[in-house]
Amino acid sequence: MDSVRSDSGPAARANGAARTKLPTAIKILIAGGFGAGKTTMVGSVSETRPLRTEETLTDRGVGVDDLSGVEEKKTTTVAMDFGRISIGDAHVLYLFGTPGQERFWFVWDELALGAMGAVVIADTRRLADCFPSVDYFERRGTPFVVAVNCFEGARRYDLDEIRMALDLGPAIPVVLCDARQRESSKNVLVALVQHAMQTRSTKEPIAG
Amino acid sequence: MTHLSDDPSEEQWIDDEAGRIVRPYVMTRGRTEPSRGRIDLITLVVTLNPATPVDPGLGPEHHTIVRLCERPLSVAEIAAHLDLPAGTVRVMLGDLVDRGLIAIQEPARETDVLDLETYKAVLNGLRTL
Ligand SMILES: Nc1nc2c(ncn2[C@@H]2O[C@H](COP(=O)(O)OP(=O)(O)OP(=O)(O)O)[C@@H](O)[C@H]2O)c(=O)[nH]1
Ligand SMILES: [Mg+2]
């Protein structure tokens, strides 16, 4: 491990006695309805099989601080799939499949914090299932693309129909995919990162 | 069981029989918050001192973390390797940071803007996968 002088950027700041250069960890979320192909996409493009982690969450620490004293701790355990893609020595991309149920919005808030962007997988058999994900990222301002996962036997939509059905703005990329194919999933991620980069540069004057 | 490394010695600390509620609690002596600030799932951890001293405050899981993180790993990966909830791992990481055995990367804050070079590097990396 290279030791370096202190350096700028959040990734370079490590605590401890030695200054150790760590890669920059980047998070991308893979969202969509039940059975839409989230885990499949994480697996097809990651360097290992999907791993699984559990978050035990209490109501505290979720969004708004409630300092009213009485701590009624409801705990929920949520399992998440994730995968890793190492990009050179300097970057590590983590893909997180979002837990599907809407009662886990608070987990999404934690996952979305600091994420580079999100892929919303639309399952053409049940297009409406991805509405809540689209709404969520729109409201939150997280850059996202819609990946239309084409299941055999499902009705074929053209991309404009999907755009209309999901009421997507013209800036949101919509791409066809087969989540089982590495190349295809990779193309989805490329589309997302390009989109996120553009979104970022239009925001730049404010970010300073 | 999640994917542990192929090294079977790493599995010996995981005791499925003991159950998932009791053991993590015991390992962290009942603490549910790390002694440091918030640690994100993608917070990276790296070992500073692989020769972990004998310390009654450190259990076998702590030692496993020190061994795993000789190569930087995220909190999520450590949790998956140990088959423990991420919250339990966070507490143990706090113990290790306090002893100067590991370094952790500060989690990105919402206001942190990734720089353009990062996007470009990720794009190029993905394209050449
Ligand atoms: N035909 C086809 N089948 C797919 C595709 N992607 C996923 N599948 C299959 O659809 C099923 C569900 O995929 P998963 O990846 O488990 O979906 P998920 O979104 O993770 O599901 P939950 O986590 O249960 O919400 C699996 O049997 C996959 O093999 C695809 O692009 N085409
Ligand atoms: Mg899944």
Coordinates of N, CA and C in Angstrom, one line a residue, chain A:
Chain A
M1 N 0.8 -1.2 0.0 CA 0.0 0.0 0.0 C 0.9 1.2 0.0
D2 N 0.6 2.1 -0.9 CA 1.4 3.3 -1.0 C 1.0 4.3 0.1
S3 N 2.0 4.8 0.7 CA 1.7 5.9 1.6 C 1.9 7.2 0.9
V4 N 1.0 8.1 1.1 CA 1.2 9.4 0.3 C 1.1 10.5 1.3
R5 N 1.5 11.6 0.9 CA 1.3 12.8 1.7 C -0.2 13.1 1.7
S6 N -0.7 13.9 2.6 CA -2.1 14.2 2.6 C -2.5 14.8 1.3
D7 N -3.7 14.6 0.9 CA -4.1 14.9 -0.4 C -5.5 15.4 -0.4
S8 N -6.0 16.1 -1.4 CA -7.3 16.6 -1.3 C -8.4 15.6 -1.7
G9 N -9.6 15.9 -1.4 CA -10.7 15.0 -1.8 C -11.0 14.1 -0.7
P10 N -12.3 13.7 -0.6 CA -12.8 12.9 0.5 C -12.1 11.5 0.6
A11 N -11.8 11.0 -0.6 CA -11.2 9.7 -0.6 C -9.8 9.7 -0.1
A12 N -9.1 10.8 -0.2 CA -7.7 10.8 0.2 C -7.6 11.0 1.7
R13 N -8.7 11.4 2.4 CA -8.6 11.7 3.8 C -8.8 10.4 4.6
A14 N -7.8 9.8 5.1 CA -8.0 8.7 5.9 C -7.5 9.0 7.3
N15 N -8.1 8.4 8.3 CA -7.6 8.7 9.7 C -6.6 7.6 10.0
G16 N -6.1 7.7 11.2 CA -5.1 6.7 11.6 C -3.7 7.4 11.5
A17 N -2.7 6.6 12.0 CA -1.4 7.2 12.1 C -0.8 7.5 10.8
A18 N -0.9 6.5 9.9 CA -0.3 6.7 8.6 C -1.4 7.3 7.6
R19 N -1.0 8.1 6.7 CA -1.8 8.5 5.7 C -1.8 7.4 4.6
T20 N -2.9 6.8 4.4 CA -2.9 5.7 3.5 C -3.8 6.0 2.3
K21 N -3.3 5.8 1.1 CA -4.1 6.2 0.0 C -5.1 5.1 -0.3
L22 N -6.4 5.4 -0.2 CA -7.4 4.4 -0.4 C -8.0 4.8 -1.8
P23 N -8.6 3.8 -2.5 CA -9.3 4.1 -3.7 C -10.6 4.9 -3.3
T24 N -11.1 5.6 -4.3 CA -12.4 6.2 -4.2 C -13.5 5.2 -4.4
A25 N -14.4 5.0 -3.4 CA -15.5 4.1 -3.5 C -16.7 4.9 -4.1
I26 N -17.3 4.3 -5.1 CA -18.4 4.9 -5.7 C -19.6 3.9 -5.7
K27 N -20.8 4.5 -5.5 CA -22.0 3.7 -5.3 C -23.0 4.0 -6.4
I28 N -23.5 2.9 -7.0 CA -24.5 3.0 -8.0 C -25.7 2.1 -7.5
L29 N -26.9 2.5 -7.6 CA -28.0 1.7 -7.1 C -28.7 1.1 -8.3
I30 N -29.2 -0.1 -8.1 CA -29.9 -0.8 -9.1 C -31.3 -1.0 -8.5
A31 N -32.3 -0.3 -9.0 CA -33.6 -0.4 -8.5 C -34.6 -0.9 -9.5
G32 N -35.8 -1.1 -9.1 CA -36.9 -1.6 -9.9 C -37.8 -2.5 -9.1
G33 N -38.9 -2.9 -9.8 CA -39.9 -3.7 -9.1 C -39.4 -5.1 -8.7
F34 N -40.3 -5.8 -8.1 CA -40.1 -7.2 -7.6 C -39.8 -8.1 -8.9
G35 N -38.6 -8.8 -8.8 CA -38.3 -9.7 -9.9 C -37.9 -9.0 -11.2
A36 N -37.6 -7.8 -11.2 CA -37.3 -7.1 -12.4 C -35.9 -7.4 -13.0
G37 N -35.1 -8.0 -12.2 CA -33.7 -8.4 -12.7 C -32.6 -7.6 -12.0
K38 N -32.9 -7.1 -10.8 CA -31.8 -6.3 -10.1 C -30.6 -7.1 -9.7
T39 N -30.9 -8.2 -9.1 CA -29.8 -9.1 -8.6 C -29.0 -9.7 -9.9
T40 N -29.8 -10.0 -10.9 CA -29.2 -10.5 -12.1 C -28.2 -9.5 -12.7
M41 N -28.6 -8.2 -12.7 CA -27.7 -7.2 -13.3 C -26.5 -7.0 -12.4
V42 N -26.7 -7.0 -11.1 CA -25.5 -6.8 -10.2 C -24.6 -8.0 -10.5
G43 N -25.1 -9.2 -10.6 CA -24.2 -10.3 -10.8 C -23.5 -10.4 -12.2
S44 N -24.3 -9.9 -13.2 CA -23.7 -10.1 -14.6 C -22.5 -9.2 -14.8
V45 N -22.5 -8.1 -14.1 CA -21.5 -7.1 -14.4 C -20.4 -7.0 -13.3
S46 N -20.6 -7.6 -12.2 CA -19.7 -7.5 -11.1 C -18.5 -8.5 -11.2
E47 N -17.5 -8.3 -10.5 CA -16.3 -9.2 -10.6 C -16.5 -10.4 -9.8
T48 N -17.5 -10.5 -8.9 CA -17.8 -11.7 -8.1 C -19.3 -11.9 -8.2
R49 N -19.7 -13.1 -7.7 CA -21.1 -13.3 -7.5 C -21.6 -12.2 -6.6
P50 N -22.9 -11.9 -6.7 CA -23.5 -10.9 -5.8 C -23.2 -11.3 -4.3
L51 N -22.8 -10.4 -3.5 CA -22.6 -10.6 -2.1 C -23.9 -10.1 -1.4
R52 N -24.0 -10.4 -0.1 CA -25.2 -10.0 0.6 C -24.9 -9.4 1.9
T53 N -25.5 -8.3 2.2 CA -25.2 -7.7 3.5 C -26.5 -7.3 4.1
E54 N -26.5 -7.3 5.5 CA -27.7 -6.9 6.2 C -27.5 -5.6 7.0
E55 N -28.5 -4.8 6.9 CA -28.5 -3.6 7.7 C -29.6 -3.7 8.7
T56 N -29.3 -3.5 10.0 CA -30.3 -3.5 11.0 C -30.6 -2.0 11.2
L57 N -31.7 -1.6 11.0 CA -32.0 -0.2 11.1 C -33.0 0.1 12.2
T58 N -32.7 1.1 12.9 CA -33.7 1.6 13.9 C -34.3 2.8 13.3
D59 N -35.5 3.2 13.9 CA -36.1 4.4 13.4 C -35.3 5.6 13.5
R60 N -34.5 5.6 14.6 CA -33.6 6.7 14.8 C -32.5 6.6 13.7
G61 N -31.9 7.8 13.4 CA -30.9 7.7 12.4 C -31.5 7.7 11.0
V62 N -32.8 7.8 10.9 CA -33.4 7.7 9.6 C -33.9 9.2 9.3
G63 N -33.3 9.8 8.3 CA -33.7 11.1 7.9 C -33.7 12.1 9.1
V64 N -34.9 12.6 9.4 CA -35.1 13.6 10.4 C -34.6 13.2 11.8
D65 N -33.9 14.0 12.4 CA -33.5 13.7 13.8 C -34.7 13.9 14.7
D66 N -34.9 12.9 15.5 CA -36.0 13.1 16.5 C -35.3 13.0 17.9
L67 N -35.2 14.2 18.5 CA -34.5 14.2 19.7 C -35.5 14.3 20.9
S68 N -36.7 13.9 20.6 CA -37.7 14.1 21.7 C -37.5 13.2 22.9
G69 N -36.5 12.4 22.9 CA -36.1 11.7 24.1 C -36.6 10.3 24.1
V70 N -37.9 10.1 24.1 CA -38.4 8.7 24.2 C -38.0 8.0 22.9
E71 N -37.2 7.0 23.2 CA -36.7 6.2 22.0 C -37.4 4.9 21.9
E72 N -38.4 5.0 21.0 CA -39.1 3.8 20.7 C -38.3 3.2 19.5
K73 N -37.5 2.2 19.8 CA -36.7 1.7 18.7 C -37.4 0.6 18.0
K74 N -37.8 0.8 16.8 CA -38.3 -0.3 16.0 C -37.1 -0.7 15.1
T75 N -36.7 -2.0 15.1 CA -35.6 -2.4 14.3 C -36.1 -3.2 13.1
T76 N -35.5 -3.0 12.0 CA -35.9 -3.8 10.8 C -34.6 -4.3 10.2
T77 N -34.6 -5.5 9.8 CA -33.4 -6.0 9.1 C -33.7 -6.1 7.6
V78 N -32.8 -5.5 6.9 CA -33.0 -5.5 5.4 C -31.8 -6.1 4.8
A79 N -32.0 -7.0 3.9 CA -30.9 -7.6 3.2 C -30.7 -6.9 1.8
M80 N -29.5 -6.7 1.5 CA -29.2 -6.1 0.2 C -28.1 -6.9 -0.6
D81 N -28.3 -7.0 -1.9 CA -27.3 -7.6 -2.7 C -26.4 -6.5 -3.2
F82 N -25.1 -6.9 -3.3 CA -24.2 -5.9 -3.9 C -23.1 -6.6 -4.6
G83 N -22.5 -5.9 -5.5 CA -21.3 -6.4 -6.2 C -20.3 -5.3 -6.4
R84 N -19.1 -5.8 -6.7 CA -17.9 -4.8 -6.8 C -17.3 -4.9 -8.2
I85 N -16.9 -3.7 -8.7 CA -16.2 -3.6 -9.9 C -15.0 -2.7 -9.6
S86 N -13.8 -3.3 -9.6 CA -12.6 -2.5 -9.4 C -12.2 -1.8 -10.7
I87 N -11.9 -0.6 -10.6 CA -11.5 0.2 -11.8 C -10.1 0.7 -11.5
G88 N -9.1 0.0 -12.1 CA -7.7 0.4 -11.8 C -7.5 0.3 -10.3
D89 N -6.5 1.1 -9.8 CA -6.2 1.1 -8.4 C -6.9 2.2 -7.7
A90 N -7.5 3.1 -8.4 CA -7.9 4.3 -7.8 C -9.4 4.4 -7.5
H91 N -10.2 3.5 -8.2 CA -11.7 3.6 -8.0 C -12.3 2.2 -7.8
V92 N -13.2 2.1 -6.9 CA -14.0 0.9 -6.8 C -15.5 1.2 -6.9
L93 N -16.1 0.5 -7.8 CA -17.6 0.8 -8.0 C -18.3 -0.3 -7.2
Y94 N -19.3 0.1 -6.4 CA -20.2 -0.8 -5.8 C -21.6 -0.7 -6.3
L95 N -22.2 -1.8 -6.7 CA -23.5 -1.8 -7.2 C -24.4 -2.4 -6.1
F96 N -25.4 -1.7 -5.8 CA -26.4 -2.1 -4.7 C -27.7 -2.4 -5.3
G97 N -28.2 -3.6 -5.2 CA -29.6 -3.8 -5.5 C -30.5 -3.3 -4.4
T98 N -31.4 -2.4 -4.7 CA -32.2 -1.8 -3.6 C -33.3 -2.9 -3.2
P99 N -33.5 -2.9 -1.9 CA -34.6 -3.8 -1.4 C -35.9 -3.3 -2.0
G100 N -36.6 -4.3 -2.5 CA -37.8 -4.0 -3.4 C -39.0 -3.3 -2.7
Q101 N -39.2 -3.6 -1.5 CA -40.5 -3.2 -0.9 C -40.5 -1.7 -0.5
E102 N -41.6 -1.1 -0.7 CA -41.7 0.3 -0.5 C -41.6 0.7 1.0
R103 N -41.9 -0.2 1.8 CA -41.7 0.1 3.3 C -40.3 0.3 3.7
F104 N -39.4 0.0 2.7 CA -38.0 0.2 3.0 C -37.4 1.5 2.5
W105 N -38.3 2.5 2.3 CA -37.8 3.7 1.7 C -36.6 4.3 2.5
F106 N -36.7 4.1 3.8 CA -35.6 4.7 4.7 C -34.3 4.0 4.4
V107 N -34.3 2.8 3.9 CA -33.0 2.2 3.5 C -32.5 2.8 2.2
W108 N -33.5 3.1 1.4 CA -33.1 3.8 0.1 C -32.4 5.1 0.4
D109 N -32.9 5.8 1.4 CA -32.4 7.1 1.7 C -30.9 7.0 2.1
E110 N -30.6 5.9 2.9 CA -29.2 5.7 3.2 C -28.4 5.3 2.0
L111 N -29.0 4.4 1.2 CA -28.2 4.0 0.1 C -28.0 5.1 -0.9
A112 N -29.0 5.9 -1.1 CA -28.9 7.0 -2.1 C -27.9 8.1 -1.7
L113 N -27.7 8.2 -0.4 CA -26.8 9.2 0.1 C -25.4 9.1 -0.6
G114 N -25.0 10.0 -1.3 CA -23.7 10.0 -1.9 C -23.5 9.1 -3.2
A115 N -24.7 8.5 -3.6 CA -24.6 7.7 -4.8 C -24.3 8.5 -6.1
M116 N -23.6 7.9 -7.0 CA -23.3 8.6 -8.3 C -24.6 8.6 -9.1
G117 N -25.4 7.6 -9.0 CA -26.6 7.5 -9.8 C -27.3 6.2 -9.6
A118 N -28.4 6.0 -10.3 CA -29.2 4.8 -10.2 C -29.7 4.3 -11.5
V119 N -29.8 3.0 -11.6 CA -30.5 2.4 -12.7 C -31.8 1.9 -12.3
V120 N -32.9 2.3 -13.0 CA -34.2 1.8 -12.7 C -34.5 0.7 -13.7
I121 N -34.6 -0.5 -13.3 CA -35.0 -1.6 -14.3 C -36.5 -1.6 -14.5
A122 N -36.9 -1.5 -15.7 CA -38.3 -1.6 -16.0 C -38.6 -3.0 -16.6
D123 N -39.5 -3.7 -16.0 CA -39.8 -5.0 -16.5 C -41.1 -4.8 -17.4
T124 N -40.9 -5.2 -18.7 CA -41.9 -4.9 -19.6 C -43.2 -5.7 -19.4
R125 N -43.2 -6.7 -18.5 CA -44.4 -7.4 -18.2 C -45.2 -6.6 -17.2
R126 N -44.5 -5.8 -16.4 CA -45.2 -5.1 -15.3 C -44.6 -3.7 -15.2
L127 N -44.8 -2.9 -16.2 CA -44.2 -1.6 -16.4 C -44.4 -0.7 -15.1
A128 N -45.6 -0.8 -14.6 CA -46.0 0.1 -13.5 C -45.2 -0.2 -12.2
D129 N -44.6 -1.4 -12.1 CA -43.9 -1.7 -10.9 C -42.7 -0.8 -10.7
C130 N -42.2 -0.1 -11.7 CA -41.0 0.7 -11.5 C -41.4 2.2 -11.3
F131 N -42.7 2.5 -11.3 CA -43.1 3.9 -11.0 C -42.5 4.4 -9.7
P132 N -42.7 3.7 -8.6 CA -42.2 4.2 -7.4 C -40.7 4.5 -7.4
S133 N -39.9 3.7 -8.1 CA -38.5 4.0 -8.1 C -38.2 5.3 -8.9
V134 N -38.9 5.4 -10.0 CA -38.7 6.6 -10.9 C -39.1 7.8 -10.1
D135 N -40.2 7.8 -9.4 CA -40.7 8.9 -8.5 C -39.6 9.2 -7.5
Y136 N -39.1 8.2 -6.9 CA -38.2 8.4 -5.8 C -36.9 9.2 -6.3
F137 N -36.3 8.7 -7.3 CA -35.1 9.3 -7.8 C -35.3 10.7 -8.4
E138 N -36.5 10.9 -9.0 CA -36.8 12.2 -9.5 C -36.9 13.2 -8.4
R139 N -37.7 12.8 -7.3 CA -37.9 13.7 -6.2 C -36.5 14.0 -5.5
R140 N -35.7 13.0 -5.4 CA -34.5 13.1 -4.7 C -33.4 13.8 -5.5
G141 N -33.6 13.9 -6.8 CA -32.6 14.5 -7.7 C -31.4 13.7 -7.9
T142 N -31.5 12.3 -7.7 CA -30.5 11.4 -8.1 C -30.5 11.1 -9.6
P143 N -29.4 11.3 -10.3 CA -29.4 11.0 -11.7 C -29.7 9.5 -11.9
F144 N -30.6 9.3 -12.9 CA -30.9 7.9 -13.1 C -31.2 7.6 -14.6
V145 N -31.0 6.4 -15.0 CA -31.5 5.9 -16.3 C -32.5 4.8 -16.2
V146 N -33.3 4.6 -17.2 CA -34.3 3.5 -17.2 C -33.7 2.4 -18.1
A147 N -33.6 1.2 -17.5 CA -33.1 0.1 -18.3 C -34.3 -0.8 -18.5
V148 N -34.7 -1.0 -19.8 CA -35.9 -1.8 -20.1 C -35.4 -3.2 -20.3
N149 N -35.7 -4.1 -19.3 CA -35.3 -5.5 -19.3 C -36.3 -6.3 -20.1
C150 N -35.8 -6.8 -21.2 CA -36.8 -7.5 -22.2 C -36.9 -9.0 -21.8
F151 N -38.0 -9.3 -21.2 CA -38.3 -10.7 -20.9 C -38.9 -11.3 -22.1
E152 N -38.6 -12.6 -22.4 CA -39.2 -13.3 -23.5 C -40.8 -13.3 -23.3
G153 N -41.4 -13.2 -24.4 CA -42.9 -13.3 -24.4 C -43.6 -12.0 -23.9
A154 N -42.8 -11.1 -23.4 CA -43.5 -9.8 -23.0 C -43.7 -9.0 -24.2
R155 N -44.7 -8.1 -24.1 CA -45.0 -7.2 -25.1 C -43.8 -6.3 -25.4
R156 N -43.5 -6.1 -26.7 CA -42.4 -5.2 -27.1 C -42.9 -3.8 -27.1
Y157 N -42.3 -2.9 -26.4 CA -42.6 -1.5 -26.4 C -41.5 -0.8 -27.2
D158 N -41.8 0.3 -27.9 CA -40.6 1.0 -28.3 C -40.3 2.1 -27.2
L159 N -39.1 2.6 -27.3 CA -38.6 3.4 -26.2 C -39.4 4.6 -25.9
D160 N -40.0 5.2 -27.0 CA -40.9 6.4 -26.8 C -42.1 6.0 -26.0
E161 N -42.7 4.8 -26.3 CA -43.9 4.4 -25.5 C -43.5 4.3 -24.1
I162 N -42.4 3.7 -23.8 CA -41.9 3.6 -22.4 C -41.7 5.0 -21.8
R163 N -41.1 5.8 -22.5 CA -40.9 7.2 -22.0 C -42.2 7.8 -21.6
M164 N -43.2 7.6 -22.5 CA -44.5 8.2 -22.2 C -45.2 7.6 -21.0
A165 N -45.1 6.2 -21.0 CA -45.8 5.5 -19.9 C -45.2 5.9 -18.6
L166 N -43.9 6.1 -18.6 CA -43.3 6.5 -17.3 C -43.2 8.0 -17.1
D167 N -43.7 8.7 -18.0 CA -43.7 10.2 -17.9 C -42.3 10.7 -17.6
L168 N -41.4 10.3 -18.4 CA -40.0 10.7 -18.2 C -39.7 12.0 -19.0
G169 N -38.9 12.8 -18.4 CA -38.4 14.0 -19.1 C -37.5 13.6 -20.2
P170 N -37.3 14.4 -21.2 CA -36.5 14.1 -22.4 C -35.0 13.9 -22.0
A171 N -34.6 14.4 -20.9 CA -33.2 14.2 -20.5 C -32.8 12.8 -20.0
I172 N -33.9 12.1 -19.5 CA -33.6 10.8 -18.9 C -33.4 9.7 -19.9
P173 N -32.2 9.1 -20.0 CA -31.9 8.1 -20.9 C -32.8 6.8 -20.7
V174 N -33.3 6.2 -21.8 CA -34.0 5.0 -21.7 C -33.2 4.0 -22.6
V175 N -32.8 2.9 -22.0 CA -32.0 1.9 -22.8 C -32.6 0.5 -22.7
L176 N -32.6 -0.2 -23.8 CA -33.0 -1.6 -23.7 C -31.9 -2.4 -23.1
C177 N -32.2 -3.5 -22.4 CA -31.1 -4.4 -21.9 C -31.6 -5.8 -21.7
D178 N -30.6 -6.6 -21.5 CA -30.9 -8.0 -21.0 C -29.9 -8.1 -19.8
A179 N -30.5 -8.1 -18.6 CA -29.7 -8.0 -17.4 C -28.8 -9.2 -17.2
R180 N -29.1 -10.3 -18.0 CA -28.3 -11.5 -17.8 C -26.9 -11.4 -18.6
Q181 N -26.9 -10.4 -19.5 CA -25.7 -10.3 -20.4 C -24.8 -9.2 -19.8
R182 N -23.6 -9.6 -19.6 CA -22.6 -8.6 -19.1 C -22.4 -7.4 -19.9
E183 N -22.3 -7.6 -21.2 CA -22.1 -6.4 -22.2 C -23.3 -5.5 -22.0
S184 N -24.5 -6.1 -22.0 CA -25.7 -5.3 -21.9 C -25.8 -4.5 -20.6
S185 N -25.5 -5.1 -19.5 CA -25.5 -4.4 -18.2 C -24.4 -3.4 -18.2
K186 N -23.3 -3.7 -18.8 CA -22.2 -2.7 -18.8 C -22.6 -1.4 -19.6
N187 N -23.3 -1.7 -20.7 CA -23.8 -0.5 -21.5 C -24.8 0.4 -20.7
V188 N -25.6 -0.3 -19.9 CA -26.5 0.5 -19.0 C -25.7 1.4 -18.1
L189 N -24.7 0.8 -17.5 CA -23.9 1.6 -16.5 C -23.1 2.7 -17.2
V190 N -22.6 2.4 -18.4 CA -22.0 3.5 -19.2 C -23.0 4.6 -19.5
A191 N -24.2 4.3 -19.9 CA -25.2 5.3 -20.1 C -25.5 6.1 -18.8
L192 N -25.5 5.4 -17.7 CA -25.8 6.1 -16.5 C -24.7 7.1 -16.1
V193 N -23.4 6.6 -16.2 CA -22.3 7.4 -15.8 C -22.2 8.7 -16.7
Q194 N -22.5 8.5 -18.0 CA -22.5 9.6 -18.9 C -23.6 10.6 -18.5
H195 N -24.7 10.1 -18.2 CA -25.8 10.9 -17.8 C -25.5 11.7 -16.5
A196 N -25.0 11.0 -15.6 CA -24.7 11.6 -14.3 C -23.6 12.7 -14.4
M197 N -22.7 12.4 -15.3 CA -21.6 13.4 -15.6 C -22.2 14.7 -16.2
Q198 N -23.1 14.5 -17.1 CA -23.8 15.6 -17.7 C -24.6 16.4 -16.7
T199 N -25.4 15.6 -15.9 CA -26.2 16.3 -14.9 C -25.4 17.1 -14.0
R200 N -24.2 16.5 -13.6 CA -23.3 17.2 -12.7 C -22.8 18.5 -13.3
S201 N -22.4 18.4 -14.6 CA -21.8 19.6 -15.2 C -22.8 20.8 -15.3
T202 N -24.1 20.4 -15.5 CA -25.1 21.5 -15.6 C -25.3 22.1 -14.2
K203 N -25.0 21.3 -13.2 CA -25.2 21.8 -11.8 C -24.0 22.6 -11.3
E204 N -22.9 22.5 -12.0 CA -21.6 22.9 -11.5 C -21.5 24.3 -10.9
P205 N -22.1 25.3 -11.6 CA -22.0 26.7 -11.1 C -22.5 26.8 -9.7
I206 N -23.5 26.0 -9.3 CA -24.0 26.1 -8.0 C -23.1 25.4 -7.0
A207 N -22.6 24.2 -7.5 CA -21.8 23.4 -6.6 C -20.5 24.2 -6.2
G208 N -20.0 25.1 -7.1 CA -18.8 25.9 -6.9 C -17.6 25.0 -6.7

